[in-house]
Tab-separated table of C-alpha atoms in Angstrom:
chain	number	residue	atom	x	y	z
A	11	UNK	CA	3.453	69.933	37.560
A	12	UNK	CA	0.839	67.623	38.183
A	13	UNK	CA	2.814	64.456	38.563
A	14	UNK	CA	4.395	66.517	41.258
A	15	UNK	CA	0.859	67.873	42.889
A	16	UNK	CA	-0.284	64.113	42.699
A	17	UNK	CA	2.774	62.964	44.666
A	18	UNK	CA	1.940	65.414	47.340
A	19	UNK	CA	-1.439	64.351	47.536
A	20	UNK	CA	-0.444	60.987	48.082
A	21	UNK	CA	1.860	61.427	51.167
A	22	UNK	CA	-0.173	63.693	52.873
A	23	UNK	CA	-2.689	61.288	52.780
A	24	UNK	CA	-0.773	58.537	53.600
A	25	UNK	CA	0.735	60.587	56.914
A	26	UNK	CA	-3.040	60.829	57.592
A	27	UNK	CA	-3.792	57.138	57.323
A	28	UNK	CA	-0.892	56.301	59.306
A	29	UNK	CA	-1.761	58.959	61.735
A	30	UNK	CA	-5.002	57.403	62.011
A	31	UNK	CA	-3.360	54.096	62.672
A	32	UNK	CA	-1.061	54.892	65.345
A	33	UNK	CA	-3.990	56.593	67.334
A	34	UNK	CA	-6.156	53.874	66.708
A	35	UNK	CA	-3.025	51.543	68.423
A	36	UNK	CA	-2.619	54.140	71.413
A	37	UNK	CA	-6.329	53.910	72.007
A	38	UNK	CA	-6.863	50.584	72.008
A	39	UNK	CA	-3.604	50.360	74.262
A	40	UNK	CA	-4.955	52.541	76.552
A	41	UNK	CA	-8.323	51.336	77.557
A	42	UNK	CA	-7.424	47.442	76.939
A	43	UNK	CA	-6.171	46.226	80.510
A	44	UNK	CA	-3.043	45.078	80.551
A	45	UNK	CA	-1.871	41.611	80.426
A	46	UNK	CA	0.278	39.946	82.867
A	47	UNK	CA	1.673	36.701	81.066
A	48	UNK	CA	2.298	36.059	77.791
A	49	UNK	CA	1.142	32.308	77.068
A	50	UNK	CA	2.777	32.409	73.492
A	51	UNK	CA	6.117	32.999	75.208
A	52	UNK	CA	5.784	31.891	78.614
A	53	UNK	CA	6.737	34.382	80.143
A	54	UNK	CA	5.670	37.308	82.660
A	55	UNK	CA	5.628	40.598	80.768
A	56	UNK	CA	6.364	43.698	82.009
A	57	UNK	CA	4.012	46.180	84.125
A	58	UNK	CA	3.516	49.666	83.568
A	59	UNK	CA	6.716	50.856	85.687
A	60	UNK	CA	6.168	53.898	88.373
A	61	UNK	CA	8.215	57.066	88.167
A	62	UNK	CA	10.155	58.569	90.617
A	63	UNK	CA	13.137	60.630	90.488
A	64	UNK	CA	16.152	58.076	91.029
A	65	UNK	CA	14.407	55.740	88.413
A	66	UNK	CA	14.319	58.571	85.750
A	67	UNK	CA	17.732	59.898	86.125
A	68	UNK	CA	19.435	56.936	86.395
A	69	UNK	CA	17.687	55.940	83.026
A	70	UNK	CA	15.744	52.307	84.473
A	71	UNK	CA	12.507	54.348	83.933
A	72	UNK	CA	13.015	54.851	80.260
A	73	UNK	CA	14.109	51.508	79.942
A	74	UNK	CA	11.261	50.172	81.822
A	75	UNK	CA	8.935	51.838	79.907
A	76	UNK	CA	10.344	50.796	76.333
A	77	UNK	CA	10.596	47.304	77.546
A	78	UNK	CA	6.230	48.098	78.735
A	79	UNK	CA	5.208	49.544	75.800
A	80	UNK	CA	6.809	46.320	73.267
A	81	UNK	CA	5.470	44.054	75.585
A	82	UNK	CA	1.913	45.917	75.946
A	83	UNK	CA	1.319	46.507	72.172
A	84	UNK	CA	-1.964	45.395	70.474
A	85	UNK	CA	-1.723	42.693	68.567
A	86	UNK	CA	1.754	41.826	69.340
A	87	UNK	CA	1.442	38.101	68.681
A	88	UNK	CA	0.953	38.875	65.400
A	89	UNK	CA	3.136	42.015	64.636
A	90	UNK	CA	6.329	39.007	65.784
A	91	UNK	CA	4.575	35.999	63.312
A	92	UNK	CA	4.539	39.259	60.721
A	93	UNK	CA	7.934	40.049	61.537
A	94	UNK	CA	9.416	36.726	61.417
A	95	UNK	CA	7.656	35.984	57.951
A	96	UNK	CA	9.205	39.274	56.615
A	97	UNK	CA	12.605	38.671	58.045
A	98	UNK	CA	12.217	35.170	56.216
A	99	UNK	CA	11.140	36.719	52.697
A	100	UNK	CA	14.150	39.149	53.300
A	101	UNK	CA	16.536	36.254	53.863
A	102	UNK	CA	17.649	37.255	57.346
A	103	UNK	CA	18.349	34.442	59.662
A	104	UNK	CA	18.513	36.428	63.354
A	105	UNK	CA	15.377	38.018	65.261
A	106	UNK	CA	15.801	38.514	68.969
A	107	UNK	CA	19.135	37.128	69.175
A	108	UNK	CA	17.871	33.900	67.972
A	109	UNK	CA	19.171	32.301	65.095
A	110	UNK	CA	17.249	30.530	62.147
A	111	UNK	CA	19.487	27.549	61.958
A	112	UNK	CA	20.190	24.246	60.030
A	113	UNK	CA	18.245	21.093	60.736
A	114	UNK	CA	15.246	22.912	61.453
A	115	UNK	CA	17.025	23.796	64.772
A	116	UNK	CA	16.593	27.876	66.238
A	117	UNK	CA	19.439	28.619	68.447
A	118	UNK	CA	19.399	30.966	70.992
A	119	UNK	CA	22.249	33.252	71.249
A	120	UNK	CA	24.899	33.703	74.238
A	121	UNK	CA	25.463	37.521	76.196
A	122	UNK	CA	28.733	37.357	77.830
A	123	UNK	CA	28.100	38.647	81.628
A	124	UNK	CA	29.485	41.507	82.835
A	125	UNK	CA	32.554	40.610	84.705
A	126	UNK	CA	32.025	42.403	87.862
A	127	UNK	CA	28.792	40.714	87.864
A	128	UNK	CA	30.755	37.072	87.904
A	129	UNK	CA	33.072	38.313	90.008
A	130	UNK	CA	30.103	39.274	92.950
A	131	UNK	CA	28.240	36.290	92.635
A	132	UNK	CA	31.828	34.205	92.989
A	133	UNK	CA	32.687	36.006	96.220
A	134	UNK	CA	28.986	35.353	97.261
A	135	UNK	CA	29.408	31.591	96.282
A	136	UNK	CA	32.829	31.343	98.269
A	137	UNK	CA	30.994	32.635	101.788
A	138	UNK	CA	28.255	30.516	101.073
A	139	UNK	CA	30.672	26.880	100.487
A	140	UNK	CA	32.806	28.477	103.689
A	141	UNK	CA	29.848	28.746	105.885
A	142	UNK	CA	28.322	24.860	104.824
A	143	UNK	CA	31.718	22.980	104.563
A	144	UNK	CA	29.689	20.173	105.825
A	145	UNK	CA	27.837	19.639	102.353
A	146	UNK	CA	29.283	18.214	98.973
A	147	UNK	CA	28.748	20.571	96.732
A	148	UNK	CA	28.552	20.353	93.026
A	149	UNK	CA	28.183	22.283	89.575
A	150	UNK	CA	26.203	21.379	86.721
A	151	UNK	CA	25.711	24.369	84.140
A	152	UNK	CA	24.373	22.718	81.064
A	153	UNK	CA	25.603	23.953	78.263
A	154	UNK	CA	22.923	25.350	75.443
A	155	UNK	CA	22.964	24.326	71.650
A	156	UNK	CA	24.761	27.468	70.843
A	157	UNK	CA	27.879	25.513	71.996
A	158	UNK	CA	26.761	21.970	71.369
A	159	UNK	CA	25.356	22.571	67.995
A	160	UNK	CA	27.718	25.988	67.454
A	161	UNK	CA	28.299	23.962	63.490
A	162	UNK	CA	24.606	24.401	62.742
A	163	UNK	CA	24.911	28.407	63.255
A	164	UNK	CA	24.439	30.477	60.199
A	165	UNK	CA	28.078	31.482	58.838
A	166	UNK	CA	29.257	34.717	60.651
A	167	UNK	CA	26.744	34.408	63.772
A	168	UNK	CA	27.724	36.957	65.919
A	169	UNK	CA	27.158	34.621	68.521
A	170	UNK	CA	28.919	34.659	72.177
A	171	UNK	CA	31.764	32.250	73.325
A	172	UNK	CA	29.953	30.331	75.843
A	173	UNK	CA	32.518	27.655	75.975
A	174	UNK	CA	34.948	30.640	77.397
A	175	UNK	CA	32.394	31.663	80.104
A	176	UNK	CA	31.841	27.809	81.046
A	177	UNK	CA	35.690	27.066	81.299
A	178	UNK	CA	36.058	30.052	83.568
A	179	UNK	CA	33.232	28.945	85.479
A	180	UNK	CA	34.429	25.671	85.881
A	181	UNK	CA	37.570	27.040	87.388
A	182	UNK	CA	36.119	29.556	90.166
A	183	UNK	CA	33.878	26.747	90.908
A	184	UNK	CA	36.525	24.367	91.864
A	185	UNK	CA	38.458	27.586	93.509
A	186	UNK	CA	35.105	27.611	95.521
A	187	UNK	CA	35.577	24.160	97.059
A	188	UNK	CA	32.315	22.698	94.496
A	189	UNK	CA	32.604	19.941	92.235
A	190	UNK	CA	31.800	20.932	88.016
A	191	UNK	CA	30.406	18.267	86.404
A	192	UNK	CA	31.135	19.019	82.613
A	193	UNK	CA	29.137	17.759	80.502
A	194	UNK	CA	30.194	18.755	77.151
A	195	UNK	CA	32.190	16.153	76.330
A	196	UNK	CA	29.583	13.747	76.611
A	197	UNK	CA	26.907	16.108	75.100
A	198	UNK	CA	29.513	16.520	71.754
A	199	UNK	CA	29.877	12.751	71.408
A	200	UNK	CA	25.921	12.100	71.313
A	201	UNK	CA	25.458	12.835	67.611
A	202	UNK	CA	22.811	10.352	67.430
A	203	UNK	CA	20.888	12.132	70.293
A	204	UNK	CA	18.209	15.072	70.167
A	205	UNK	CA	19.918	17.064	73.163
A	206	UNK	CA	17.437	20.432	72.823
A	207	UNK	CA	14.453	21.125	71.140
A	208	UNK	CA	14.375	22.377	67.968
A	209	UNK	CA	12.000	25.620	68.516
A	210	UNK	CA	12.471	25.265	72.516
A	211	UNK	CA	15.602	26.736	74.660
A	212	UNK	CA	15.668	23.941	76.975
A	213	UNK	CA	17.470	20.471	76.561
A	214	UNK	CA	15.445	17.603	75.937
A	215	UNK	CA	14.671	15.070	78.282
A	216	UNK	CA	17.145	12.600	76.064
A	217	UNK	CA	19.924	15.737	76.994
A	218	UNK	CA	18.601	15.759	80.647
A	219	UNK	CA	19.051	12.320	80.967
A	220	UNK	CA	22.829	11.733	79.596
A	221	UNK	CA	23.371	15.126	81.941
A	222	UNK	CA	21.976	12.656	84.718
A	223	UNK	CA	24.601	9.799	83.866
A	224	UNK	CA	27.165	11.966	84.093
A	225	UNK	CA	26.166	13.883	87.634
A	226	UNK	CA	25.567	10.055	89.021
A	227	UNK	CA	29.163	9.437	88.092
A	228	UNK	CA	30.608	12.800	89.437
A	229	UNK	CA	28.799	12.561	92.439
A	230	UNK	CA	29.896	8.858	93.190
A	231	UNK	CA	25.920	7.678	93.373
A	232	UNK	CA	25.373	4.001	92.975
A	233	UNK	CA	23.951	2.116	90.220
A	234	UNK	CA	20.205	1.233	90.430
A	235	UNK	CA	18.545	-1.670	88.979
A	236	UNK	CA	15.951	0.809	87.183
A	237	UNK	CA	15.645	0.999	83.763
A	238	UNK	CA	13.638	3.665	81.978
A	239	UNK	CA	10.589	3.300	79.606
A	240	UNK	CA	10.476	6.542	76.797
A	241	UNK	CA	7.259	7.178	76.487
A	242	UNK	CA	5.988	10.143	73.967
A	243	UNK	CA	3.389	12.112	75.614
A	244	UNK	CA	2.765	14.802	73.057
A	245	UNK	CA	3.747	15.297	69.135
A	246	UNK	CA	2.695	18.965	69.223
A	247	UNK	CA	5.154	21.267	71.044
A	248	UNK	CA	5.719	24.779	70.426
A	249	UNK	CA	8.668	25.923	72.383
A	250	UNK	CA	9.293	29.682	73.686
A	251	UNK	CA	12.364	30.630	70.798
A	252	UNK	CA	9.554	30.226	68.098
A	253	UNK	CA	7.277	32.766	69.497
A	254	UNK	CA	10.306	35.027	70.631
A	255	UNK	CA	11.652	35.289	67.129
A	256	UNK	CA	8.541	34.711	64.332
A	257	UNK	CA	10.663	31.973	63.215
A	258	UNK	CA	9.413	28.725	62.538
A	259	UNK	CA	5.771	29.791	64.421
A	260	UNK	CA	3.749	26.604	63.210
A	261	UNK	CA	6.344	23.869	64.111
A	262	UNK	CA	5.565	20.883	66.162
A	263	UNK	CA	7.916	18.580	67.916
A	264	UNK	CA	7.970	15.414	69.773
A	265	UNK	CA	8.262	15.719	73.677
A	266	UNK	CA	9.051	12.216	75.695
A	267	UNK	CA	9.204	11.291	79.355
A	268	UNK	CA	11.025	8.341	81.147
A	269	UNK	CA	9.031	6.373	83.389
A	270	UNK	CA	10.839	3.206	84.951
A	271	UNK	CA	10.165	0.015	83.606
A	272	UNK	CA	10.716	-1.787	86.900
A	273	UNK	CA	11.641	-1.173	90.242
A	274	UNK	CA	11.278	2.780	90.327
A	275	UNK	CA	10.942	4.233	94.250
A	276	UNK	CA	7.984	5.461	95.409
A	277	UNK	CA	7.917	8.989	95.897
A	278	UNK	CA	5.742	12.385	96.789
A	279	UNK	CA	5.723	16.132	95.651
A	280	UNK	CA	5.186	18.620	97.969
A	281	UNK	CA	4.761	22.034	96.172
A	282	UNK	CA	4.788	23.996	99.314
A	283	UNK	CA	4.176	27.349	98.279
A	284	UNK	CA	0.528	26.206	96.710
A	285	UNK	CA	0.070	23.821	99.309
A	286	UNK	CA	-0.342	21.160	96.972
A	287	UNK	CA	0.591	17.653	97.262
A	288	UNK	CA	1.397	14.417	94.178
A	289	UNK	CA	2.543	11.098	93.721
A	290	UNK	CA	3.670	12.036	89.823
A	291	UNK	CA	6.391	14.461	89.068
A	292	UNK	CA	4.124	14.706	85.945
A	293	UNK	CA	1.283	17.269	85.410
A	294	UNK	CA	-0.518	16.337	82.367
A	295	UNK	CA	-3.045	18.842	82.302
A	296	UNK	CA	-0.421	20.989	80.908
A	297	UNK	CA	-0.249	19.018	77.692
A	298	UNK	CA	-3.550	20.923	76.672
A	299	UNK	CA	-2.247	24.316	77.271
A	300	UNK	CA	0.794	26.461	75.385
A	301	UNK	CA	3.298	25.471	77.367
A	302	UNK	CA	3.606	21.948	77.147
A	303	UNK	CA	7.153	21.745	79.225
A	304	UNK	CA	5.235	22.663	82.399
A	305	UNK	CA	4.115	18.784	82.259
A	306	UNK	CA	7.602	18.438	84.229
A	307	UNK	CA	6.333	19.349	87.551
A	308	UNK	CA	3.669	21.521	86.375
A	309	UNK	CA	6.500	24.364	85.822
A	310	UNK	CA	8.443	26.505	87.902
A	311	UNK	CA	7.630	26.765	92.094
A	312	UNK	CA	9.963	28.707	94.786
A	313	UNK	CA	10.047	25.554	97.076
A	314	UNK	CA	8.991	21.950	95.986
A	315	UNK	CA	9.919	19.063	98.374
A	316	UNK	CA	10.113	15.664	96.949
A	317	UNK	CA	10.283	12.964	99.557
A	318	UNK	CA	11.478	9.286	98.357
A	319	UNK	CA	11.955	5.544	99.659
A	320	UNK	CA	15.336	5.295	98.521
A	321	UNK	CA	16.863	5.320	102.026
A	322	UNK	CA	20.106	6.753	101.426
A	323	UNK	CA	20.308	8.510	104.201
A	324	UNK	CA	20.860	11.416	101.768
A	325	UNK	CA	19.182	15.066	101.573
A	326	UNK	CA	19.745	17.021	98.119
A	327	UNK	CA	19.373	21.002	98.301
A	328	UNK	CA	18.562	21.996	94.322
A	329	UNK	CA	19.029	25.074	93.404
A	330	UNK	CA	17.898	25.417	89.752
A	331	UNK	CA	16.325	26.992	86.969
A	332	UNK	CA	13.502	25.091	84.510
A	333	UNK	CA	16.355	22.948	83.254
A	334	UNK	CA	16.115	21.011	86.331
A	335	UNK	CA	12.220	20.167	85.611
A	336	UNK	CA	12.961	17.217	83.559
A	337	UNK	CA	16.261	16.087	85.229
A	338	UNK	CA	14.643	15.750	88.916
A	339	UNK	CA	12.919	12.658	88.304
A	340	UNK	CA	16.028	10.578	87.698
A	341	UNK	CA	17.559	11.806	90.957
A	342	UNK	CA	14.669	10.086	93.205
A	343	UNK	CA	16.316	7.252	93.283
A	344	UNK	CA	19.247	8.284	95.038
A	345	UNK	CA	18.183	11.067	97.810
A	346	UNK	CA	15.262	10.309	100.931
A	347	UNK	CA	14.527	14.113	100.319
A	348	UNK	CA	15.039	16.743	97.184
A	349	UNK	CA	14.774	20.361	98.111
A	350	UNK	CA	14.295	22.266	94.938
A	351	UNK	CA	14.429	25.851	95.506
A	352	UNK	CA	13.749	28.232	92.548
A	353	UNK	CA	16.266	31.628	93.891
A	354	UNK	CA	14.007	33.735	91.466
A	355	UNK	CA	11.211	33.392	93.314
A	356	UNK	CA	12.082	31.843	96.772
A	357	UNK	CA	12.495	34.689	99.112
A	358	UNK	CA	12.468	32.587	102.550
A	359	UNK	CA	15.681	31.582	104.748
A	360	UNK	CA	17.390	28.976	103.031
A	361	UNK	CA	20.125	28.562	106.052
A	362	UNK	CA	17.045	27.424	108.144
A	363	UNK	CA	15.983	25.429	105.446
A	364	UNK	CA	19.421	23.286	105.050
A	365	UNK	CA	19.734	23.176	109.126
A	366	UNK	CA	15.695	21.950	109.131
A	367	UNK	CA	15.888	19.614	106.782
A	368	UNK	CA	19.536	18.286	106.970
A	369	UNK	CA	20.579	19.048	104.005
A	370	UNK	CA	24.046	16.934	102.833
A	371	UNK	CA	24.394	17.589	98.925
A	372	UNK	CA	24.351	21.063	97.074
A	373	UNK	CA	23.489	21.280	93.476
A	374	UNK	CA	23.319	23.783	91.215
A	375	UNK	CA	21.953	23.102	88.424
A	376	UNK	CA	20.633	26.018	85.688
A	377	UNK	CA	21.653	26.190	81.579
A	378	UNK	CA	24.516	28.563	81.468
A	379	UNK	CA	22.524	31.552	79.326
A	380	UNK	CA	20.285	31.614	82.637
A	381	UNK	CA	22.784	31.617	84.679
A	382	UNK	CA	24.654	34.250	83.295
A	383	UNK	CA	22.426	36.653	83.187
A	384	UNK	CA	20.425	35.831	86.572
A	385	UNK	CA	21.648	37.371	89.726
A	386	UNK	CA	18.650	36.080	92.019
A	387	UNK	CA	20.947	33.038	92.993
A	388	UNK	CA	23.222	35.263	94.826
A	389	UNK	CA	20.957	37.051	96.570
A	390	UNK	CA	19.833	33.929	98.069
A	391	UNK	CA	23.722	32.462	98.834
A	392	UNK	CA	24.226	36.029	100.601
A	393	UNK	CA	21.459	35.863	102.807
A	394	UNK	CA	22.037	31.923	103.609
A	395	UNK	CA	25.530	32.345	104.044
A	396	UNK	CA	24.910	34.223	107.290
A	397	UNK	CA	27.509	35.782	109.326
A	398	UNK	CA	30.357	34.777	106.998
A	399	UNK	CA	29.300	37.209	104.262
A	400	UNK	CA	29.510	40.145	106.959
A	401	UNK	CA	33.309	39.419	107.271
């Protein structure tokens, strides 16, 4: 009888202290502003979302809000290191579809898109290449480690088949009239390579650059006589998938640059948006904040314009995720002008942009788990492709 009154004692006041908890978490939720970005994962996080009546009923208001109140939480920075060491201790090797992995790599999972989806953004692809027939037009969806370094997966990984989605890309993209530069041939045979980062989801700028040799030779570009210096510029990177998962939290790695020996054109940024002007594709401020990768170009942009002495005679239209941050430098040497246009946050007219600037080369160039799941791209296509995507 008494064990039994003690035991009763006990959980009501444990449902008190954790009562006491939770309102002490709602409070400080509530009158602590909310924040915008998330420096730990570099990444915007999500605003309190407004309610209306199509938003509730068709269910994007829930979801909204679920998505607000994880990203919103207090503390939440440390509630995903506590979760990560607990998932550790418990011997699971998966948090946020990213996988702990051998050699210290964490590998980010792949989401099949939905086919419809594909299927849009194809027919929104074809009207753009029909309505620019003038331009080459190529391909280059960089595979990620989950298909490179698919051996390193814990056994059983329920991990997509990206190498499926990248073969049938590869063949509506040369349906399309566009050139796919595959690189995973070349990417499989570099064993002696770091081709990603090890707590990071993008390639390295080792993978960038064999990804480079391999565009160069798709795209019929001549040899230069530049050769590249790798020079380490920080040994104390923290990439994105560490903070997403709790995994691996403390980890440093080694980011490099290549700067050319000799020879090297000269060059200028224009970030247009931020009406900002450089002579280095390098921003090394960045290497004293979280997000070291933003040294490439100081990060993402809608519109940057690169202008070169190469004198081709040659104007490149880039349209790319972060994976083309890194890779961008190498192609100075080949175009007068590089138009790299960000489609998730340019929102001006990219047709007047191609006739402006005379635009003769197309590439697209994103890692294929952005591009799957992104549908900004065709957004932009369908408005640039003008009055071909009304017929």
């Amino acid at each position: 009888m008494k064990e039994s009154i003690n035991r009763q004692i006990f959980f009501r006041r444990l449902a008190v202290i954790l009562f006491f908890i939770v309102l002490v978490l709602r409070l400080f939720q509530l009158f602590t502003p909310d924040k915008k970005y998330s420096e730990t994962e570099n990444r915007n996080l999500q605003a309190r979302p407004e309610a209306n009546l199509t938003r509730i009923v068709s269910g994007r208001y829930s979801t909204a809000m679920e998505t607000y109140v994880s990203d919103q939480f207090p503390f939440r920075t440390g509630w995903v290191q506590l979760k990560g060491l607990s998932d550790r201790l418990m011997g699971k090797t998966e948090s946020n579809n990213i996988f702990l992995s051998d050699r210290g790599y964490l590998i980010e999972s792949f989401i099949s898109p939905d086919r419809k989806v594909c299927q849009d953004r194809l027919k929104k692809l074809k009207q753009f290449v029909q309505s620019q027939k003038k331009l080459k037009q190529y391909m280059l969806i960089a595979p990620t480690a989950v298909s490179i370094y698919r051996d390193l997966l814990p056994e059983f990984a329920p991990a997509g088949d990206q190498d499926a989605f990248l073969d049938q890309l590869k063949t509506d993209a040369e349906d399309a009239g566009i050139t796919f530069v595959d690189v995973r041939d070349a990417f499989r045979s570099a064993e002696e390579t770091q081709l990603y980062y090890k707590t990071d989801h993008h390639w390295t700028t080792d993978g960038a650059y064999l990804a480079y040799r391999q565009f160069a030779q798709a795209a019929g570009l001549k040899e230069t006589a530049v050769s590249y210096q790798r020079m380490l510029v920080t040994d104390s990177f923290r990439g994105t998938m560490s903070a997403s998962s709790g995994f691996r939290m403390w980890e440093k790695e080694k980011m490099y640059i290549y700067l050319p020996e000799k020879g090297g054109v000269e060059y200028a940024v224009n970030y247009v948006s931020e009406g900002l002007r450089s002579a280095s594709f390098y921003e090394t401020d960045k290497l004293d904040v979280r997000d070291k990768y933003a040294v490439f170009l100081g990060g993402n942009h809608s519109l940057v314009k690169i202008t070169t002495a190469a004198g081709s005679g040659k104007v490149l239209l880039l349209l790319k995720d972060s994976y083309a941050n890194c890779f961008v430098p190498f192609l100075a040497e080949h175009y007068d002008k590089i138009l790299m246009v960000d489609p998730r946050y340019y929102y001006d007219d990219l047709k007047q942009l191609i006739s402006s600037e005379k635009v003769t080369d197309v590439l697209y160039l994103y890692n294929a788990n952005g591009f799957a799941q992104d549908t900004s791209l065709a957004d932009v296509l369908e408005n640039a492709a003008g009055e071909a995507s009304e017929k």
